[in-house]
Short mmCIF file of C-alpha atoms in Angstrom, two decimals:
data_model
loop_
_atom_site.label_atom_id
_atom_site.label_comp_id
_atom_site.label_asym_id
_atom_site.label_seq_id
_atom_site.Cartn_x
_atom_site.Cartn_y
_atom_site.Cartn_z
CA UNK A 119 -15.22 -1.60 -1.88
CA UNK A 120 -18.49 0.33 -1.58
CA UNK A 121 -17.71 1.16 2.03
CA UNK A 122 -14.24 2.31 1.05
CA UNK A 123 -15.76 4.48 -1.69
CA UNK A 124 -18.17 5.91 0.90
CA UNK A 125 -15.27 6.76 3.20
CA UNK A 126 -13.36 8.44 0.37
CA UNK A 127 -16.42 10.45 -0.70
CA UNK A 128 -17.09 11.40 2.91
CA UNK A 129 -13.55 12.63 3.53
CA UNK A 130 -13.50 14.70 0.33
CA UNK A 131 -16.91 16.27 0.99
CA UNK A 132 -15.98 16.69 4.67
CA UNK A 133 -13.11 18.94 3.65
CA UNK A 134 -15.61 21.32 2.04
CA UNK A 135 -17.88 21.37 5.09
CA UNK A 136 -14.82 21.87 7.32
CA UNK A 137 -14.04 25.01 5.33
CA UNK A 138 -17.60 26.34 5.70
CA UNK A 139 -17.78 25.39 9.39
CA UNK A 140 -14.37 26.81 10.32
CA UNK A 141 -15.63 30.36 9.76
CA UNK A 142 -18.57 29.74 12.08
CA UNK A 143 -16.50 28.27 14.90
CA UNK A 144 -13.73 30.87 14.57
CA UNK A 145 -16.23 33.70 15.01
CA UNK A 146 -17.79 32.02 18.03
CA UNK A 147 -14.38 31.46 19.60
CA UNK A 148 -13.43 35.12 19.46
CA UNK A 149 -16.76 36.87 20.02
CA UNK A 150 -19.15 34.27 21.41
CA UNK A 151 -21.34 35.19 18.44
CA UNK A 152 -23.31 32.35 16.86
CA UNK A 153 -23.25 33.48 13.27
CA UNK A 154 -26.65 32.26 12.22
CA UNK A 155 -26.09 33.94 8.85
CA UNK A 156 -23.20 31.61 7.90
CA UNK A 157 -25.55 29.40 5.83
CA UNK A 158 -26.87 32.26 3.72
CA UNK A 159 -23.34 33.68 3.48
CA UNK A 160 -22.22 30.44 1.87
CA UNK A 161 -25.17 30.71 -0.52
CA UNK A 162 -24.32 34.36 -1.21
CA UNK A 163 -20.76 33.27 -2.02
CA UNK A 164 -22.19 30.63 -4.37
CA UNK A 165 -24.41 33.22 -6.10
CA UNK A 166 -21.50 35.66 -6.50
CA UNK A 167 -19.47 32.87 -8.10
CA UNK A 168 -22.45 31.99 -10.28
CA UNK A 169 -22.82 35.59 -11.49
CA UNK A 170 -19.11 36.11 -12.20
CA UNK A 171 -18.63 32.74 -13.91
CA UNK A 172 -21.91 32.44 -15.81
CA UNK A 173 -22.51 36.05 -16.83
CA UNK A 174 -18.97 37.40 -17.05
CA UNK A 175 -17.16 34.21 -17.92
CA UNK A 176 -14.61 34.19 -15.11
CA UNK A 177 -13.38 30.74 -14.01
CA UNK A 178 -15.00 29.86 -10.65
CA UNK A 179 -11.60 29.49 -9.01
CA UNK A 180 -10.53 32.96 -10.15
CA UNK A 181 -13.74 34.47 -8.75
CA UNK A 182 -12.34 33.85 -5.29
CA UNK A 183 -10.00 36.79 -5.85
CA UNK A 184 -13.11 38.96 -6.10
CA UNK A 185 -15.59 37.27 -3.77
CA UNK A 186 -13.33 36.76 -0.74
CA UNK A 187 -12.46 40.50 -0.44
CA UNK A 188 -16.11 41.45 -0.97
CA UNK A 189 -17.29 39.01 1.69
CA UNK A 190 -14.49 40.00 4.06
CA UNK A 191 -15.68 43.61 3.80
CA UNK A 192 -19.25 42.47 4.42
CA UNK A 193 -18.24 40.65 7.61
CA UNK A 194 -16.09 43.54 8.82
CA UNK A 195 -18.93 45.97 8.15
CA UNK A 196 -21.56 43.85 9.89
CA UNK A 197 -19.41 43.79 13.03
CA UNK A 198 -18.61 47.50 12.94
CA UNK A 199 -22.17 48.63 12.28
CA UNK A 200 -24.38 46.02 13.94
CA UNK A 201 -22.49 43.94 16.52
CA UNK A 202 -20.07 46.42 18.04
CA UNK A 203 -22.79 48.72 19.40
CA UNK A 204 -24.34 45.85 21.41
CA UNK A 205 -23.51 46.46 25.06
CA UNK A 206 -25.76 44.06 26.93
CA UNK A 207 -26.99 40.46 26.54
CA UNK A 208 -24.38 40.13 23.85
CA UNK A 209 -24.82 36.43 23.05
CA UNK A 210 -28.60 36.58 22.57
CA UNK A 211 -28.63 40.00 20.88
CA UNK A 212 -25.88 39.07 18.44
CA UNK A 213 -27.72 35.86 17.56
CA UNK A 214 -30.83 37.92 16.75
CA UNK A 215 -28.79 40.45 14.76
CA UNK A 216 -27.16 37.70 12.69
CA UNK A 217 -30.56 36.09 12.15
CA UNK A 218 -31.82 39.45 10.87
CA UNK A 219 -28.80 39.72 8.59
CA UNK A 220 -29.58 36.24 7.25
CA UNK A 221 -33.23 37.14 6.59
CA UNK A 222 -32.26 40.36 4.77
CA UNK A 223 -29.67 38.61 2.57
CA UNK A 224 -32.07 35.76 1.83
CA UNK A 225 -34.81 38.24 0.87
CA UNK A 226 -32.47 40.13 -1.45
CA UNK A 227 -31.29 36.92 -3.12
CA UNK A 228 -34.90 35.78 -3.54
CA UNK A 229 -35.82 39.07 -5.21
CA UNK A 230 -32.81 39.02 -7.53
CA UNK A 231 -32.62 35.34 -8.45
CA UNK A 232 -36.03 33.91 -7.59
CA UNK A 233 -36.45 30.37 -6.32
CA UNK A 234 -35.02 28.53 -9.32
CA UNK A 235 -32.22 26.14 -8.47
CA UNK A 236 -28.94 27.02 -10.17
CA UNK A 237 -25.46 25.50 -10.22
CA UNK A 238 -21.98 26.77 -11.04
CA UNK A 239 -20.38 24.87 -13.90
CA UNK A 240 -16.76 24.47 -14.92
CA UNK A 241 -14.86 22.13 -17.24
CA UNK A 242 -13.71 20.04 -14.30
CA UNK A 243 -17.20 19.75 -12.77
CA UNK A 244 -18.04 16.31 -14.14
CA UNK A 245 -14.70 14.55 -14.76
CA UNK A 246 -13.13 12.08 -12.37
CA UNK A 247 -10.13 9.82 -11.97
CA UNK A 248 -9.97 6.16 -10.98
CA UNK A 249 -7.34 4.74 -8.66
CA UNK A 250 -7.34 1.12 -7.37
CA UNK A 251 -10.99 0.70 -8.21
CA UNK A 252 -12.02 3.88 -6.42
CA UNK A 253 -13.51 6.90 -8.14
CA UNK A 254 -12.22 10.35 -7.24
CA UNK A 255 -14.35 13.19 -8.57
CA UNK A 256 -12.12 15.99 -9.89
CA UNK A 257 -14.51 18.51 -8.42
CA UNK A 258 -14.42 17.01 -4.94
CA UNK A 259 -10.66 16.61 -5.15
CA UNK A 260 -10.48 20.30 -6.01
CA UNK A 261 -12.86 21.15 -3.17
CA UNK A 262 -10.83 19.11 -0.70
CA UNK A 263 -7.52 20.50 -1.95
CA UNK A 264 -8.68 24.11 -1.90
CA UNK A 265 -10.21 23.64 1.57
CA UNK A 266 -6.92 22.17 2.78
CA UNK A 267 -4.96 25.09 1.34
CA UNK A 268 -7.28 27.73 2.82
CA UNK A 269 -7.34 26.02 6.20
CA UNK A 270 -3.53 25.84 6.10
CA UNK A 271 -3.48 29.59 5.41
CA UNK A 272 -5.83 30.04 8.36
CA UNK A 273 -3.45 27.97 10.50
CA UNK A 274 -0.51 30.16 9.49
CA UNK A 275 -2.52 33.30 10.30
CA UNK A 276 -3.57 31.92 13.69
CA UNK A 277 -0.24 30.48 14.83
CA UNK A 278 2.47 32.34 12.95
CA UNK A 279 1.37 35.98 12.91
CA UNK A 280 1.04 38.73 15.48
CA UNK A 281 -2.61 39.13 14.51
CA UNK A 282 -3.16 35.42 15.07
CA UNK A 283 -1.66 35.65 18.53
CA UNK A 284 -3.89 38.59 19.37
CA UNK A 285 -6.89 36.65 18.05
CA UNK A 286 -6.07 33.60 20.18
CA UNK A 287 -5.53 35.83 23.19
CA UNK A 288 -8.88 37.54 22.62
CA UNK A 289 -10.54 34.13 22.36
CA UNK A 290 -9.22 33.12 25.77
CA UNK A 291 -9.59 36.33 27.72
CA UNK A 292 -10.93 39.46 26.02
CA UNK A 293 -10.48 41.69 29.08
CA UNK A 294 -6.84 40.72 29.56
CA UNK A 295 -6.35 41.19 25.82
CA UNK A 296 -7.58 44.78 26.13
CA UNK A 297 -5.19 45.39 29.01
CA UNK A 298 -2.14 44.48 26.92
CA UNK A 299 -3.24 46.94 24.25
CA UNK A 300 -5.01 44.64 21.80
CA UNK A 301 -7.82 46.42 19.96
CA UNK A 302 -10.42 43.76 20.63
CA UNK A 303 -13.02 45.43 18.40
CA UNK A 304 -10.64 45.42 15.44
CA UNK A 305 -9.71 41.79 16.09
CA UNK A 306 -13.39 40.87 16.29
CA UNK A 307 -14.27 42.73 13.08
CA UNK A 308 -11.37 41.15 11.25
CA UNK A 309 -12.33 37.72 12.55
CA UNK A 310 -15.90 38.09 11.33
CA UNK A 311 -14.45 39.23 8.00
CA UNK A 312 -12.28 36.11 7.84
CA UNK A 313 -15.20 33.90 8.85
CA UNK A 314 -17.44 35.36 6.17
CA UNK A 315 -14.59 35.20 3.65
CA UNK A 316 -14.14 31.49 4.39
CA UNK A 317 -17.90 31.15 3.88
CA UNK A 318 -17.51 32.74 0.45
CA UNK A 319 -14.77 30.29 -0.50
CA UNK A 320 -16.95 27.45 0.76
CA UNK A 321 -19.83 28.95 -1.24
CA UNK A 322 -17.86 28.79 -4.47
CA UNK A 323 -17.24 25.07 -3.93
CA UNK A 324 -20.75 24.45 -2.62
CA UNK A 325 -22.20 26.10 -5.73
CA UNK A 326 -20.19 23.75 -7.93
CA UNK A 327 -21.09 20.58 -6.05
CA UNK A 328 -24.80 21.26 -5.41
CA UNK A 329 -27.63 23.05 -7.12
CA UNK A 330 -28.91 25.78 -4.83
CA UNK A 331 -31.27 28.67 -4.20
CA UNK A 332 -31.62 31.06 -1.27
CA UNK A 333 -33.56 28.50 0.78
CA UNK A 334 -30.58 26.12 0.66
CA UNK A 335 -29.17 28.16 3.52
CA UNK A 336 -31.46 26.50 6.10
CA UNK A 337 -30.15 23.00 5.46
CA UNK A 338 -26.62 24.41 5.35
CA UNK A 339 -26.76 26.29 8.64
CA UNK A 340 -28.28 23.33 10.46
CA UNK A 341 -25.49 21.08 9.19
CA UNK A 342 -22.81 23.65 9.99
CA UNK A 343 -24.14 24.17 13.52
CA UNK A 344 -24.14 20.41 14.11
CA UNK A 345 -20.54 20.22 12.88
CA UNK A 346 -19.50 23.00 15.25
CA UNK A 347 -21.38 21.40 18.18
CA UNK A 348 -19.72 18.03 17.57
CA UNK A 349 -16.29 19.58 17.12
CA UNK A 350 -16.71 21.90 20.09
CA UNK A 351 -17.70 25.56 19.82
CA UNK A 352 -14.64 27.69 19.16
CA UNK A 353 -12.38 24.86 17.96
CA UNK A 354 -11.32 25.12 14.31
CA UNK A 355 -9.67 21.68 14.49
CA UNK A 356 -12.84 20.29 16.00
CA UNK A 357 -14.88 21.63 13.08
CA UNK A 358 -12.57 19.93 10.60
CA UNK A 359 -12.70 16.55 12.33
CA UNK A 360 -16.45 16.78 12.94
CA UNK A 361 -17.15 17.68 9.29
CA UNK A 362 -15.26 14.64 8.09
CA UNK A 363 -16.96 12.39 10.66
CA UNK A 364 -20.38 13.68 9.61
CA UNK A 365 -19.86 13.19 5.90
CA UNK A 366 -18.12 9.80 6.26
CA UNK A 367 -20.93 8.48 8.49
CA UNK A 368 -23.58 9.75 6.08
CA UNK A 369 -21.86 8.39 2.98
CA UNK A 370 -21.02 5.01 4.46
CA UNK A 371 -24.57 4.55 5.80
CA UNK A 372 -25.87 5.61 2.40
CA UNK A 373 -23.97 2.89 0.57
CA UNK A 374 -24.37 0.03 3.08
CA UNK A 375 -27.92 0.79 4.15
CA UNK A 376 -29.86 3.68 2.68
CA UNK A 377 -29.28 7.42 2.09
CA UNK A 378 -32.47 8.02 4.06
CA UNK A 379 -30.76 6.86 7.27
CA UNK A 380 -27.49 8.72 6.75
CA UNK A 381 -28.34 11.81 8.80
CA UNK A 382 -30.24 9.83 11.43
CA UNK A 383 -27.23 7.63 12.16
CA UNK A 384 -25.00 10.68 12.31
CA UNK A 385 -27.29 12.34 14.86
CA UNK A 386 -27.14 9.17 16.97
CA UNK A 387 -23.34 9.38 16.83
CA UNK A 388 -23.58 13.05 17.84
CA UNK A 389 -25.87 12.25 20.80
CA UNK A 390 -23.51 9.49 21.94
CA UNK A 391 -20.49 11.81 21.79
CA UNK A 392 -22.28 14.59 23.66
CA UNK A 393 -23.28 12.21 26.45
CA UNK A 394 -19.61 11.67 27.23
CA UNK A 395 -18.21 15.02 26.04
CA UNK A 396 -20.93 17.69 26.34
CA UNK A 397 -18.40 20.29 25.23
CA UNK A 398 -17.86 18.46 21.92
CA UNK A 399 -14.76 16.63 20.72
CA UNK A 400 -12.31 19.51 21.04
CA UNK A 401 -14.30 22.11 23.00
CA UNK A 402 -13.53 23.46 26.44
CA UNK A 403 -16.09 23.38 29.23
CA UNK A 404 -15.22 26.97 30.16
CA UNK A 405 -14.67 28.69 26.86
CA UNK A 406 -13.32 31.85 28.42
CA UNK A 407 -11.39 32.77 31.50
CA UNK A 408 -14.10 35.34 32.23
CA UNK B 46 1.38 61.97 38.29
CA UNK B 47 -2.06 60.29 38.47
CA UNK B 48 -4.84 62.57 39.69
CA UNK B 49 -8.44 61.81 40.61
CA UNK B 50 -10.53 64.86 41.38
CA UNK B 51 -14.21 64.65 42.29
CA UNK B 52 -14.59 61.35 40.42
CA UNK B 53 -17.96 59.63 40.32
CA UNK B 54 -18.28 56.32 38.48
CA UNK B 55 -20.33 53.13 38.43
CA UNK B 56 -21.83 50.45 36.25
CA UNK B 57 -25.22 51.86 35.37
CA UNK B 58 -26.94 50.86 38.62
CA UNK B 59 -25.74 53.92 40.54
CA UNK B 60 -22.33 55.29 41.43
CA UNK B 61 -19.79 53.10 43.20
CA UNK B 62 -17.26 55.94 43.46
CA UNK B 63 -18.81 59.06 44.97
CA UNK B 64 -16.36 61.89 44.73
CA UNK B 65 -12.89 60.37 44.86
CA UNK B 66 -9.99 62.78 45.33
CA UNK B 67 -6.61 61.08 45.16
CA UNK B 68 -3.09 61.83 43.91
CA UNK B 69 -0.58 59.09 43.12
CA UNK B 70 2.85 60.70 43.18
CA UNK B 71 5.60 59.72 40.77
CA UNK B 72 7.93 57.15 42.32
CA UNK B 73 5.49 56.24 45.09
CA UNK B 74 4.17 52.87 46.14
CA UNK B 75 0.60 53.82 46.88
CA UNK B 76 -1.54 51.20 48.59
CA UNK B 77 -5.33 51.55 48.61
CA UNK B 78 -7.19 49.51 51.20
CA UNK B 79 -10.80 49.36 52.26
CA UNK B 80 -13.60 46.95 53.03
CA UNK B 81 -15.45 45.03 50.33
CA UNK B 82 -17.60 47.35 48.28
CA UNK B 83 -15.44 50.40 49.03
CA UNK B 84 -14.82 50.93 45.30
CA UNK B 85 -11.18 49.84 45.06
CA UNK B 86 -11.61 47.64 42.00
CA UNK B 87 -13.81 50.25 40.34
CA UNK B 88 -10.99 52.73 40.89
CA UNK B 89 -8.61 50.34 39.12
CA UNK B 90 -10.98 49.88 36.19
CA UNK B 91 -10.93 53.66 35.69
CA UNK B 92 -7.14 53.72 35.58
CA UNK B 93 -7.02 50.92 32.99
CA UNK B 94 -9.73 52.42 30.76
CA UNK B 95 -12.15 49.52 31.21
CA UNK B 96 -14.55 52.02 32.82
CA UNK B 97 -14.90 55.79 32.41
CA UNK B 98 -15.82 58.35 35.09
CA UNK B 99 -19.34 59.73 34.94
CA UNK B 100 -18.18 62.97 36.49
CA UNK B 101 -14.81 64.32 37.57
CA UNK B 102 -11.21 64.77 36.46
CA UNK B 103 -8.84 61.85 35.84
CA UNK B 104 -5.38 62.83 34.60
CA UNK B 105 -2.08 61.12 34.04
CA UNK B 106 0.99 63.35 33.72
CA UNK B 107 -1.24 66.37 33.13
CA UNK B 108 -3.29 64.76 30.33
CA UNK B 109 -6.86 63.60 30.73
CA UNK B 110 -7.35 59.85 30.49
CA UNK B 111 -11.00 59.99 31.49
CA UNK B 112 -12.19 58.80 28.07
CA UNK B 113 -9.08 56.90 26.98
CA UNK B 114 -9.31 53.30 25.77
CA UNK B 115 -7.21 50.58 27.44
CA UNK B 116 -4.95 50.60 24.38
CA UNK B 117 -4.36 54.36 24.65
CA UNK B 118 -3.65 54.01 28.35
CA UNK B 119 -1.07 51.25 27.78
CA UNK B 120 0.58 53.53 25.20
CA UNK B 121 0.89 56.23 27.86
CA UNK B 122 2.83 53.89 30.14
CA UNK B 123 0.22 52.50 32.53
CA UNK B 124 -0.21 48.75 32.84
CA UNK B 125 -2.54 46.80 35.05
CA UNK B 126 -2.40 43.35 36.60
CA UNK B 127 -5.99 42.44 37.28
CA UNK B 128 -7.52 40.88 40.35
CA UNK B 129 -8.12 37.31 39.17
CA UNK B 130 -5.62 35.20 37.28
CA UNK B 131 -5.49 36.78 33.89
CA UNK B 132 -3.11 34.91 31.68
CA UNK B 133 -4.13 33.39 28.38
CA UNK B 134 -4.21 29.80 29.63
CA UNK B 135 -3.83 27.98 26.30
CA UNK B 136 -0.89 30.13 25.16
CA UNK B 137 2.64 29.32 26.28
CA UNK B 138 4.32 31.29 29.04
CA UNK B 139 6.58 32.94 26.48
CA UNK B 140 3.64 33.89 24.23
CA UNK B 141 1.87 35.39 27.25
CA UNK B 142 4.86 37.47 28.27
CA UNK B 143 5.61 38.63 24.73
CA UNK B 144 1.99 39.76 24.37
CA UNK B 145 2.80 42.31 27.07
CA UNK B 146 4.83 44.08 24.39
CA UNK B 147 2.00 43.89 21.85
CA UNK B 148 2.31 47.59 21.09
CA UNK B 149 6.10 47.47 20.71
CA UNK B 150 6.95 47.05 17.04
CA UNK B 151 10.74 46.74 17.38
CA UNK B 152 11.52 43.02 17.65
CA UNK B 153 14.96 43.70 19.12
CA UNK B 154 13.42 45.72 21.96
CA UNK B 155 10.96 42.89 22.65
CA UNK B 156 13.79 40.32 22.78
CA UNK B 157 15.84 42.52 25.13
CA UNK B 158 12.94 43.11 27.49
CA UNK B 159 12.04 39.44 27.44
CA UNK B 160 15.59 38.62 28.53
CA UNK B 161 15.31 41.23 31.30
CA UNK B 162 12.06 39.87 32.70
CA UNK B 163 13.44 36.32 32.51
CA UNK B 164 16.25 37.50 34.75
CA UNK B 165 13.84 39.16 37.14
CA UNK B 166 11.34 36.28 37.12
CA UNK B 167 13.27 33.05 36.42
CA UNK B 168 10.05 31.04 36.18
CA UNK B 169 9.39 32.71 32.81
CA UNK B 170 12.51 31.25 31.24
CA UNK B 171 12.19 27.91 33.02
CA UNK B 172 8.61 27.31 31.88
CA UNK B 173 8.71 29.29 28.63
CA UNK B 174 7.27 26.52 26.47
CA UNK B 175 4.63 25.30 28.93
CA UNK B 176 0.97 26.24 28.73
CA UNK B 177 0.40 29.16 31.09
CA UNK B 178 -2.68 27.45 32.49
CA UNK B 179 -0.51 24.61 33.81
CA UNK B 180 1.34 26.90 36.28
CA UNK B 181 0.46 27.26 39.96
CA UNK B 182 -1.32 30.40 41.20
CA UNK B 183 1.86 32.06 42.43
CA UNK B 184 3.76 31.21 39.26
CA UNK B 185 0.95 32.65 37.15
CA UNK B 186 1.16 35.88 39.14
CA UNK B 187 4.88 36.06 38.38
CA UNK B 188 4.19 35.62 34.69
CA UNK B 189 1.54 38.35 34.87
CA UNK B 190 4.09 40.68 36.48
CA UNK B 191 6.62 39.81 33.78
CA UNK B 192 4.03 40.50 31.09
CA UNK B 193 3.21 43.86 32.68
CA UNK B 194 6.87 44.92 32.64
CA UNK B 195 7.30 44.16 28.92
CA UNK B 196 5.95 47.61 28.05
CA UNK B 197 8.53 49.25 30.34
CA UNK B 198 5.67 51.02 32.14
CA UNK B 199 5.83 54.22 34.16
CA UNK B 200 2.97 53.19 36.45
CA UNK B 201 2.09 49.61 37.38
CA UNK B 202 -1.34 49.08 38.89
CA UNK B 203 -1.96 45.88 40.82
CA UNK B 204 -5.41 44.75 41.92
CA UNK B 205 -5.14 42.44 44.95
CA UNK B 206 -2.05 40.60 43.74
CA UNK B 207 -1.88 38.23 46.73
CA UNK B 208 -5.50 37.13 46.47
CA UNK B 209 -5.85 33.36 46.71
CA UNK B 210 -2.16 32.71 47.27
CA UNK B 211 -0.68 30.75 50.15
CA UNK B 212 1.52 32.87 52.49
CA UNK B 213 4.89 31.86 51.04
CA UNK B 214 3.78 32.63 47.46
CA UNK B 215 2.24 35.91 48.65
CA UNK B 216 5.54 36.94 50.24
CA UNK B 217 7.38 36.30 46.98
CA UNK B 218 4.79 38.41 45.19
CA UNK B 219 5.25 41.27 47.68
CA UNK B 220 9.02 41.06 47.34
CA UNK B 221 8.57 41.37 43.57
CA UNK B 222 6.38 44.44 44.04
CA UNK B 223 9.02 46.07 46.22
CA UNK B 224 11.68 45.19 43.63
CA UNK B 225 9.63 46.80 40.87
CA UNK B 226 9.26 49.90 43.02
CA UNK B 227 12.96 50.06 43.84
CA UNK B 228 13.68 49.76 40.12
CA UNK B 229 12.05 53.16 39.76
CA UNK B 230 8.49 52.34 38.81
CA UNK B 231 5.47 53.94 40.42
CA UNK B 232 3.07 51.42 41.88
CA UNK B 233 -0.63 51.72 42.60
CA UNK B 234 -1.63 48.72 44.67
CA UNK B 235 -5.08 47.72 45.83
CA UNK B 236 -5.07 45.23 48.69
CA UNK B 237 -7.40 43.38 51.03
CA UNK B 238 -4.34 42.24 52.96
CA UNK B 239 -4.06 45.52 54.85
CA UNK B 240 -0.95 44.95 56.89
CA UNK B 241 1.08 43.43 54.06
CA UNK B 242 0.14 46.26 51.71
CA UNK B 243 0.53 49.25 54.02
CA UNK B 244 3.78 48.03 55.59
CA UNK B 245 5.46 48.28 52.20
CA UNK B 246 3.66 51.39 50.93
CA UNK B 247 5.14 54.89 50.83
CA UNK B 248 1.60 56.22 50.70
CA UNK B 249 -1.49 54.63 52.23
CA UNK B 250 -5.09 55.34 51.31
CA UNK B 251 -8.25 54.08 52.99
CA UNK B 252 -11.44 53.99 50.95
CA UNK B 253 -14.90 53.38 52.22
CA UNK B 254 -18.29 53.71 50.50
CA UNK B 255 -16.77 55.10 47.32
CA UNK B 256 -14.66 57.85 48.89
CA UNK B 257 -11.18 58.34 50.27
CA UNK B 258 -11.49 58.47 54.07
CA UNK B 259 -7.92 58.47 55.27
CA UNK B 260 -4.47 59.16 53.78
CA UNK B 261 -0.87 59.30 54.96
CA UNK B 262 2.31 57.31 54.83
CA UNK B 263 1.74 53.57 54.82
CA UNK B 264 3.10 53.25 58.36
CA UNK B 265 1.01 56.18 59.67
CA UNK B 266 -2.19 54.86 58.17
CA UNK B 267 -1.51 51.41 59.56
CA UNK B 268 -0.87 52.87 63.01
CA UNK B 269 -3.86 55.20 62.94
CA UNK B 270 -6.34 54.23 65.67
CA UNK B 271 -9.26 54.78 63.32
CA UNK B 272 -7.65 52.45 60.87
CA UNK B 273 -7.04 49.89 63.56
CA UNK B 274 -10.67 50.19 64.57
CA UNK B 275 -11.77 49.52 61.05
CA UNK B 276 -9.47 46.62 60.30
CA UNK B 277 -7.54 45.29 63.22
CA UNK B 278 -10.35 44.69 65.63
CA UNK B 279 -8.82 46.95 68.34
CA UNK B 280 -11.55 49.34 69.38
CA UNK B 281 -14.25 48.76 66.86
CA UNK B 282 -16.80 47.70 69.39
CA UNK B 283 -16.79 51.17 70.92
CA UNK B 284 -18.54 52.54 67.86
CA UNK B 285 -16.94 55.95 68.29
CA UNK B 286 -14.87 55.51 65.17
CA UNK B 287 -17.90 54.94 63.04
CA UNK B 288 -19.69 57.97 64.44
CA UNK B 289 -16.72 60.29 64.36
CA UNK B 290 -15.34 59.39 60.95
CA UNK B 291 -18.26 58.00 59.07
CA UNK B 292 -16.40 54.77 58.53
CA UNK B 293 -18.74 51.80 58.62
CA UNK B 294 -17.58 49.50 61.37
CA UNK B 295 -19.70 46.64 60.14
CA UNK B 296 -17.70 46.40 56.92
CA UNK B 297 -14.47 45.53 58.68
CA UNK B 298 -12.37 42.81 57.11
CA UNK B 299 -9.82 40.69 58.92
CA UNK B 300 -6.20 41.55 58.35
CA UNK B 301 -3.61 39.06 57.38
CA UNK B 302 0.08 39.08 56.68
CA UNK B 303 1.91 36.89 54.21
#
């Protein structure tokens, strides 16, 4: 029963990490930009939720109506002002730029909020339901459900809209995309906006499930990068599967052995997968046609 | 219709094109040939807006396109089929072709044009739901042509369309080019396959070292002794061609016909 509980907990928490990781992998797929700032963006989303819910009294869920547009604009602006002008050594330069963005945001959050750990609270934060001897935290059910809804929206955008088609085309061949009239810069800016917006939504849920400060971003980004590597850079589906694998492995190991070994066992699983599939579970060896 | 005048362009490490003067007339099938490094692909990048001239005039229908983006150029009626295979491999054939009409907002127009290109290139309809990456090289070229025609372009530019194709597939590709031309479209074709390109061209152009060296009808250029010296191995060993025309004999490339 403990193992089953570990699997349930892992799947529910995995949904949240899938949401946070999907933004990272989506951005890489389109722009080949490793958004090193995704961790601090999640934390920024958590802080925005914290401010709106704690100081203004808005329900954390409702804050998404405010935070997602704000974070979308942030992502769009970062691309337009900082990434678009890069003409050479794009992968390395964009990594450095996003690292700089992360450092600046972290510094600002440190100045404003200090190092004290905070957490977002709501009425449903501590309640849970029991089914067949298993405990389902209301908060994690909410996190999983909201992640599923947002990822479904992302799916609809990617596969059922003209923008989604242009985004998938840009992912596969940016030069050919330009030659059919797609504004690749606009697609890229919008994609970074979506990625950062997904980070904000993940931040709201992260802030409710964990206590955090600005330094929490380092643990987050390392976990998100590992998820994206296991799933395959550029694959949104891969990120979802990898997030669930990571959290299930950690939670099951925690209950049958020790929480201390959770991450270690997961990294062994990761190494084993990469030996046979260096491109990750759903990645392509050649990400782009050119 | 398309005018290059004194065009210099390159990639930052010096100019590849060094004073190109060239006119592509409306309704023509203009074929540009030349040895590797002559600047043919650079010329095509200028026409598509992927590269801009450093110096010189580049106009389409009397309007400068020297600084235009690829999107603006597509809007003006110029489409390009690039040198390498350039489909979106994970998208279906139908999605690829419909993306050719990305700038067309009228869904009815897109459906009508899709039906037209399916008629012209049956492979599009037959493999509509398949991943484009699963098609053979020749089939992918057909789909690229179909995608290019979705904008109902005035000028179609083709960069070495037969490259990498076996002779039978290359012949089908050339027949398609001639069909597009007969349907009233202007064609600007860059080819390594000199004979196949010039035989079908109404206008032939030879480039070498970033400049236009020779022009005329396709047949005249192909028959020109200097041209033969450069490409067909006839009199190149005499060296007189190189000295009298400035054409580098050492850069000669073997001809081939589909």
